[in-house]
């Protein structure tokens, strides 16, 4: 059984040695590591607290639930509201009481009990082909209008950004009307939902479709990217429903985990993320709208003009999340 | 089989198998929970499409890989023509390519804005997508083509080994009886290679069933993507586990059918290699055909994708070169090395027990251990976390009880979870490989050695091990390459701050920015190439 001993030794050798630094912090992030790392690096420079970031596209809530009281996670960063609420619903969060957070983040962008805090806002825009449609005063409802048959491109309906949009439609119009609307949009799709938001804009440039659904910051990021600049230049950015309720807004945010081993450091980071430096960085680096009222969006983002945003309370998006997913399946949106 | 094998052997086998089946068991328990009617809702809406997509994909990829692999395997094993020596290892190269990267490269190449269609438009003066027809790569067919191109070397490798090791006397006999190469292939080599082919097809089918990244990228919803969706979209692990159970059912029935079809076959050959003098010399015309076929395949499956990657890597070198690469490479390498060693040891022990035990029930551990391969990485990750978390909590509770500070997440917070998950998923490859090799060792050797008074352990060490070396190597290297490429499980189970090449590349690919991830992707391919070349060398050397 020498073999078995060897195998066991190999297994033991693979156990990672965890160094014990006093000042540290672990962040589980749904947001891409390279988006948040520059901001976290500044935090480390200022406070001397080392931050470990674990990025995962999905499954963070499941993971934290399994890790339970032994979870090393202190803070979770999400890129969508439903994920914040999922963490709260699964009882994985701890309330945070902080003067600084409350003064930095407006009341509608945080949980009354301090279970979650939003950090940035993003609009779900409709991009139109400059040469074929030009800028349009368009509404989400019009996406189902037969005049756009074969003209619309979108990423998977099951992506959190689209689920949140559908949830907002349910909140405003009810399930039955939203189902009819989804069927209309599906009929109007130029191709099966595929790719990410940037790929939709690219498709407009290529002439595959005339209207693309996509988040606001992608437009800014694409204009900064030498590869993708020409894609973004082929479209006009439109803020939907300006004539009525305003554009659908989603938020990225953060929660303190229930069993955070470095709770104080985590709250320090939360406060840092809600304060001017980080809010400005989000605005400049990621082209998002900061939640802190007195931090201006970047010049580029500001150049897209003022817009009216949907005043639907943000918790409604989470409330109709399941219903939205079910409707998307019922109309077989992605198939 | 032998008359007496100590119970401790069987117990060891069962203990290993039990450990490897734990995640599966955890999943099945999960699937048995009630799930708030989510599964019923899926069943009445999208599930039929998911299931049919999965089945068609598995079918097409199995057929596709088999058709691509068989001619190459036979040509390389039994024919002599110019450049054969180089081609025979070159055809393994596609194994080093992660499927999702090949998918990405081909999408880039063939979509509307890609060079192919742009070229066609400029030649024919078309201006919009409505002007002409071009097959869309982001379809079931496209996914099947890409997966076949990436997976065919599994079958090629196993089939070539089988063809090469087929008995010399049979080859001689077929020559004397005047068989043409074609007849010799159909009537002799193919039926005899069936066990190896079956293992190969089963591996390919399971790889296909578990593929997530490619179908996800192509927007082809299959059961695997549905598991993902249900777990994350509906936030319902139980319904996701139920879907996983369907995947398992599909895979197990495939394996069952295959085994049932071979239930009466028995093949025992003496280990003897085909000599150079026994190879068929191809005529110039045949040579041209053979070369044309193999080179085209190689171009499509490896040269073209890696060429495109290379050009991206060169263009974006300054933006993507980062000293972190060395660390990422070391992480990927060590993970793959540990996984492949552990898998080999497990495969050897389990298959040995199955081989020599007089108790027919002792075949069970190796069968059970092979089931993990059918689990998609994401689902497996959860399945692994459940038992390991329990164990972690137990360890901490014991530490508390003894008045010590608990070690925290000793297993789930370290690479142990990763290695464990990778072993659960890939041990089937090693087992399949060892099984194929065992099939070629005559049982009379066991009898002789035991008659001469050798203990089972000595039989394993002195008789089986030397004869199994090749199969073990082949298995180890396949596991190694798989571990280099495995993504979903790595994403979910990696310890804090641990990043390897696959997860690093994925960040870029999922953002549709392959250009920036091209350099680390090339490193994955290069690291995978080293063992492939070594593997081929070991296959070529005469067994003395």
Coordinates of C-alpha atoms in Angstrom, one line a residue, chain A residues 15-333:
Chain A
X15 CA -3.0 21.8 1.1
X16 CA -2.3 25.5 0.7
X17 CA -0.5 27.2 3.5
X18 CA -2.5 30.2 4.6
X19 CA -0.4 33.0 5.8
X20 CA -1.7 34.9 8.8
X21 CA -1.6 38.6 8.1
X22 CA -3.4 40.6 10.8
X23 CA -4.8 43.3 8.5
X24 CA -6.7 41.5 5.8
X25 CA -10.0 41.2 4.1
X26 CA -11.6 38.8 1.7
X27 CA -14.0 40.0 -1.0
X28 CA -16.1 37.6 -3.1
X29 CA -16.9 39.5 -6.2
X30 CA -19.4 38.9 -9.0
X31 CA -17.7 41.9 -10.6
X32 CA -14.8 41.2 -12.8
X33 CA -11.6 41.4 -10.8
X34 CA -9.8 43.8 -13.1
X35 CA -12.7 46.3 -12.7
X36 CA -12.5 46.4 -8.9
X37 CA -8.8 45.8 -8.4
X38 CA -7.6 49.3 -9.1
X39 CA -10.1 50.7 -6.6
X40 CA -9.2 48.0 -4.0
X41 CA -5.5 48.7 -4.5
X42 CA -6.1 52.3 -3.5
X43 CA -7.9 51.1 -0.4
X44 CA -4.9 48.9 0.5
X45 CA -2.5 51.8 -0.1
X46 CA -4.5 54.1 2.2
X47 CA -5.3 51.7 5.0
X48 CA -2.6 49.0 4.8
X49 CA -5.4 46.3 4.8
X50 CA -4.6 43.6 2.2
X51 CA -7.6 42.6 0.1
X52 CA -8.1 39.2 -1.4
X53 CA -10.6 39.2 -4.2
X54 CA -12.3 36.0 -5.4
X55 CA -14.1 36.6 -8.7
X56 CA -16.8 34.2 -9.8
X57 CA -19.3 34.7 -12.6
X58 CA -21.9 33.0 -10.5
X59 CA -22.6 30.7 -7.6
X60 CA -21.2 33.0 -4.9
X61 CA -24.4 32.9 -2.8
X62 CA -24.4 29.1 -3.0
X63 CA -20.8 29.0 -1.9
X64 CA -21.2 31.3 1.1
X65 CA -24.3 29.3 2.2
X66 CA -22.2 26.1 2.2
X67 CA -19.3 27.7 4.0
X68 CA -21.6 28.9 6.7
X69 CA -20.0 30.2 9.9
X70 CA -16.5 29.2 8.6
X71 CA -16.8 31.4 5.5
X72 CA -13.7 33.5 4.9
X73 CA -15.8 36.0 2.9
X74 CA -16.2 39.4 4.5
X75 CA -17.8 41.3 1.7
X76 CA -19.7 40.5 -1.5
X77 CA -19.7 42.8 -4.5
X78 CA -22.5 42.2 -7.0
X79 CA -23.2 43.7 -10.4
X80 CA -26.9 43.4 -10.2
X81 CA -29.6 44.0 -7.7
X82 CA -31.2 40.6 -7.7
X83 CA -28.0 39.1 -6.5
X84 CA -27.9 41.4 -3.5
X85 CA -31.4 40.4 -2.6
X86 CA -30.6 36.7 -3.1
X87 CA -27.9 37.0 -0.4
X88 CA -30.3 38.8 2.0
X89 CA -33.0 36.2 1.3
X90 CA -30.7 33.3 2.0
X91 CA -29.8 35.0 5.4
X92 CA -26.2 35.4 4.5
X93 CA -25.9 39.1 5.3
X94 CA -25.3 41.2 8.4
X95 CA -26.8 44.6 8.9
X96 CA -24.4 47.5 8.9
X97 CA -25.0 50.7 10.9
X98 CA -22.7 53.5 9.7
X99 CA -23.2 57.2 9.7
X100 CA -20.8 57.5 6.7
X101 CA -22.7 55.0 4.6
X102 CA -26.0 56.6 5.4
X103 CA -24.8 60.1 4.4
X104 CA -23.0 58.9 1.3
X105 CA -25.7 56.6 -0.1
X106 CA -29.2 58.0 -0.7
X107 CA -32.0 56.2 1.1
X108 CA -33.6 54.6 -2.0
X109 CA -30.2 52.9 -2.8
X110 CA -29.8 51.1 0.5
X111 CA -31.7 48.7 2.7
X112 CA -33.6 50.4 5.6
X113 CA -31.9 47.8 7.9
X114 CA -28.5 48.2 6.3
X115 CA -28.5 44.7 4.9
X116 CA -27.4 45.9 1.4
X117 CA -26.0 49.0 -0.1
X118 CA -25.9 50.0 -3.8
X119 CA -22.7 51.5 -5.1
X120 CA -23.4 52.5 -8.7
X121 CA -26.3 52.8 -11.1
X122 CA -26.5 51.7 -14.7
X123 CA -29.2 52.3 -17.3
X124 CA -30.5 49.6 -19.6
X125 CA -30.2 51.6 -22.8
X126 CA -31.4 51.0 -26.3
X127 CA -28.8 51.6 -29.0
X128 CA -29.9 52.4 -32.5
X129 CA -28.0 52.3 -35.8
X130 CA -26.8 55.8 -36.6
X131 CA -27.1 55.5 -40.3
X132 CA -30.3 53.5 -40.5
X133 CA -32.4 54.8 -37.6
X134 CA -30.6 57.6 -36.0
X135 CA -31.3 58.6 -32.4
X136 CA -34.9 57.6 -31.4
X137 CA -37.3 58.6 -28.7
X138 CA -38.0 55.0 -28.1
X139 CA -39.6 53.0 -25.2
X140 CA -39.1 49.5 -24.0
X141 CA -42.7 48.8 -25.0
X142 CA -42.0 49.6 -28.6
X143 CA -39.5 46.8 -28.8
X144 CA -42.5 44.6 -29.4
X145 CA -43.8 46.8 -32.2
X146 CA -44.1 44.9 -35.5
X147 CA -42.3 47.7 -37.3
X148 CA -39.1 46.5 -35.8
X149 CA -39.4 42.9 -37.0
X150 CA -36.0 41.2 -37.5
X151 CA -34.3 44.4 -36.3
X152 CA -33.5 43.7 -32.6
X153 CA -30.4 42.1 -31.0
X154 CA -30.0 41.2 -27.3
X155 CA -28.0 39.0 -25.1
X156 CA -29.6 36.0 -23.3
X157 CA -33.0 36.8 -21.8
X158 CA -31.8 34.9 -18.7
X159 CA -28.9 37.2 -18.0
X160 CA -29.5 39.2 -14.7
X161 CA -29.6 42.5 -16.6
X162 CA -32.4 41.3 -18.9
X163 CA -34.3 39.6 -16.0
X164 CA -34.3 42.8 -14.1
X165 CA -35.7 44.7 -17.1
X166 CA -38.5 42.1 -17.5
X167 CA -39.1 42.3 -13.8
X168 CA -39.6 46.1 -14.1
X169 CA -42.0 45.5 -17.0
X170 CA -44.0 43.1 -14.8
X171 CA -44.0 45.7 -12.0
X172 CA -45.5 48.3 -14.4
X173 CA -47.7 46.2 -16.7
X174 CA -48.5 42.9 -14.9
X175 CA -47.6 39.4 -16.0
X176 CA -50.1 38.9 -18.8
X177 CA -49.2 42.0 -20.7
X178 CA -45.5 41.4 -20.1
X179 CA -45.8 37.9 -21.6
X180 CA -47.4 39.4 -24.7
X181 CA -44.7 42.0 -24.9
X182 CA -41.9 39.3 -24.5
X183 CA -43.5 37.3 -27.3
X184 CA -43.5 40.4 -29.5
X185 CA -39.9 41.2 -28.7
X186 CA -39.0 37.6 -29.5
X187 CA -40.7 37.8 -32.9
X188 CA -38.7 41.0 -33.6
X189 CA -35.3 39.4 -32.8
X190 CA -32.8 39.4 -35.7
X191 CA -31.1 36.3 -34.2
X192 CA -31.2 34.0 -31.3
X193 CA -30.0 35.8 -28.1
X194 CA -26.3 35.3 -27.9
X195 CA -23.0 37.0 -26.8
X196 CA -22.8 39.9 -24.3
X197 CA -24.0 43.5 -24.4
X198 CA -21.0 44.6 -26.4
X199 CA -21.6 41.9 -29.0
X200 CA -25.0 43.4 -29.7
X201 CA -23.6 46.8 -30.5
X202 CA -21.1 45.1 -32.8
X203 CA -24.0 43.3 -34.5
X204 CA -25.7 46.7 -35.2
X205 CA -22.4 48.0 -36.7
X206 CA -22.3 44.9 -38.9
X207 CA -25.8 45.5 -40.2
X208 CA -27.3 42.3 -38.6
X209 CA -29.8 44.4 -36.6
X210 CA -30.8 48.1 -36.0
X211 CA -31.5 48.1 -32.3
X212 CA -29.4 46.7 -29.5
X213 CA -30.2 46.4 -25.8
X214 CA -27.3 47.2 -23.5
X215 CA -26.1 48.8 -20.3
X216 CA -24.9 52.4 -20.4
X217 CA -21.3 51.8 -19.2
X218 CA -20.5 49.5 -22.1
X219 CA -21.0 52.4 -24.5
X220 CA -18.4 54.4 -22.6
X221 CA -16.0 51.5 -22.2
X222 CA -16.3 50.7 -25.9
X223 CA -15.5 54.2 -26.9
X224 CA -12.3 53.9 -24.8
X225 CA -11.3 50.6 -26.4
X226 CA -9.3 51.0 -29.7
X227 CA -10.7 47.6 -30.9
X228 CA -14.4 48.4 -30.2
X229 CA -14.4 52.2 -30.7
X230 CA -15.8 51.8 -34.2
X231 CA -18.7 49.6 -32.9
X232 CA -19.8 52.2 -30.5
X233 CA -19.4 55.0 -33.1
X234 CA -21.9 53.2 -35.3
X235 CA -24.8 53.5 -32.8
X236 CA -26.7 56.3 -31.0
X237 CA -27.3 55.9 -27.3
X238 CA -31.0 56.3 -26.3
X239 CA -32.5 56.6 -22.9
X240 CA -35.9 54.8 -23.2
X241 CA -39.3 56.0 -21.9
X242 CA -38.3 59.6 -21.5
X243 CA -41.9 60.6 -22.4
X244 CA -43.4 58.5 -19.6
X245 CA -41.9 56.7 -16.6
X246 CA -38.2 57.0 -17.5
X247 CA -35.4 54.6 -18.2
X248 CA -34.9 51.3 -16.3
X249 CA -32.1 51.5 -13.8
X250 CA -30.2 48.7 -12.1
X251 CA -27.6 48.9 -9.5
X252 CA -24.4 47.2 -8.5
X253 CA -23.8 46.9 -4.8
X254 CA -22.3 45.3 -1.7
X255 CA -23.2 43.3 1.4
X256 CA -21.4 42.5 4.6
X257 CA -21.5 38.7 5.1
X258 CA -23.2 37.3 8.2
X259 CA -20.0 35.6 9.5
X260 CA -17.5 38.1 8.3
X261 CA -14.2 37.3 10.1
X262 CA -12.8 40.8 9.5
X263 CA -16.0 42.7 10.1
X264 CA -14.4 46.0 11.0
X265 CA -12.1 46.0 8.0
X266 CA -15.0 45.1 5.8
X267 CA -17.0 48.1 7.1
X268 CA -14.0 50.3 6.4
X269 CA -13.9 49.1 2.8
X270 CA -17.7 49.6 2.5
X271 CA -17.3 53.2 3.7
X272 CA -14.4 53.6 1.3
X273 CA -16.4 52.4 -1.6
X274 CA -19.2 54.8 -0.8
X275 CA -16.9 57.8 -0.4
X276 CA -15.7 60.3 -3.1
X277 CA -12.5 58.6 -4.2
X278 CA -14.0 55.2 -5.0
X279 CA -17.2 56.7 -6.3
X280 CA -15.2 58.8 -8.7
X281 CA -13.1 55.8 -9.7
X282 CA -16.3 53.9 -10.6
X283 CA -17.5 56.8 -12.6
X284 CA -14.2 57.3 -14.4
X285 CA -12.9 53.7 -14.7
X286 CA -16.2 51.9 -15.4
X287 CA -18.4 54.7 -16.8
X288 CA -21.1 54.1 -14.3
X289 CA -23.4 56.5 -12.5
X290 CA -22.2 57.0 -8.9
X291 CA -24.9 56.7 -6.2
X292 CA -23.3 59.4 -4.1
X293 CA -25.2 62.5 -5.1
X294 CA -22.4 65.0 -5.2
X295 CA -20.1 62.9 -7.3
X296 CA -20.5 63.7 -11.0
X297 CA -20.3 61.0 -13.7
X298 CA -17.4 61.2 -16.0
X299 CA -17.3 63.8 -18.7
X300 CA -18.1 61.3 -21.4
X301 CA -21.0 59.8 -19.5
X302 CA -22.3 63.3 -18.7
X303 CA -22.1 64.2 -22.4
X304 CA -24.9 61.7 -23.1
X305 CA -27.2 64.2 -21.4
X306 CA -29.5 64.3 -18.4
X307 CA -32.2 61.6 -18.4
X308 CA -35.2 60.7 -16.4
X309 CA -34.9 57.4 -14.5
X310 CA -37.7 55.0 -13.6
X311 CA -38.8 55.8 -10.0
X312 CA -39.9 52.2 -9.4
X313 CA -38.6 51.2 -5.9
X314 CA -35.6 49.1 -6.5
X315 CA -36.7 46.2 -4.3
X316 CA -39.6 45.6 -6.8
X317 CA -37.0 44.2 -9.2
X318 CA -36.1 41.5 -6.8
X319 CA -39.8 40.9 -6.0
X320 CA -40.6 40.0 -9.6
X321 CA -37.3 38.3 -10.4
X322 CA -38.7 34.8 -10.2
X323 CA -41.8 35.7 -12.2
X324 CA -39.6 37.2 -14.9
X325 CA -37.5 34.1 -15.2
X326 CA -40.6 32.0 -15.5
X327 CA -42.1 34.2 -18.2
X328 CA -38.8 34.1 -20.2
X329 CA -39.0 30.3 -20.1
X330 CA -42.7 30.3 -21.0
X331 CA -42.2 32.2 -24.2
X332 CA -38.9 30.3 -24.8
X333 CA -37.2 33.6 -25.3

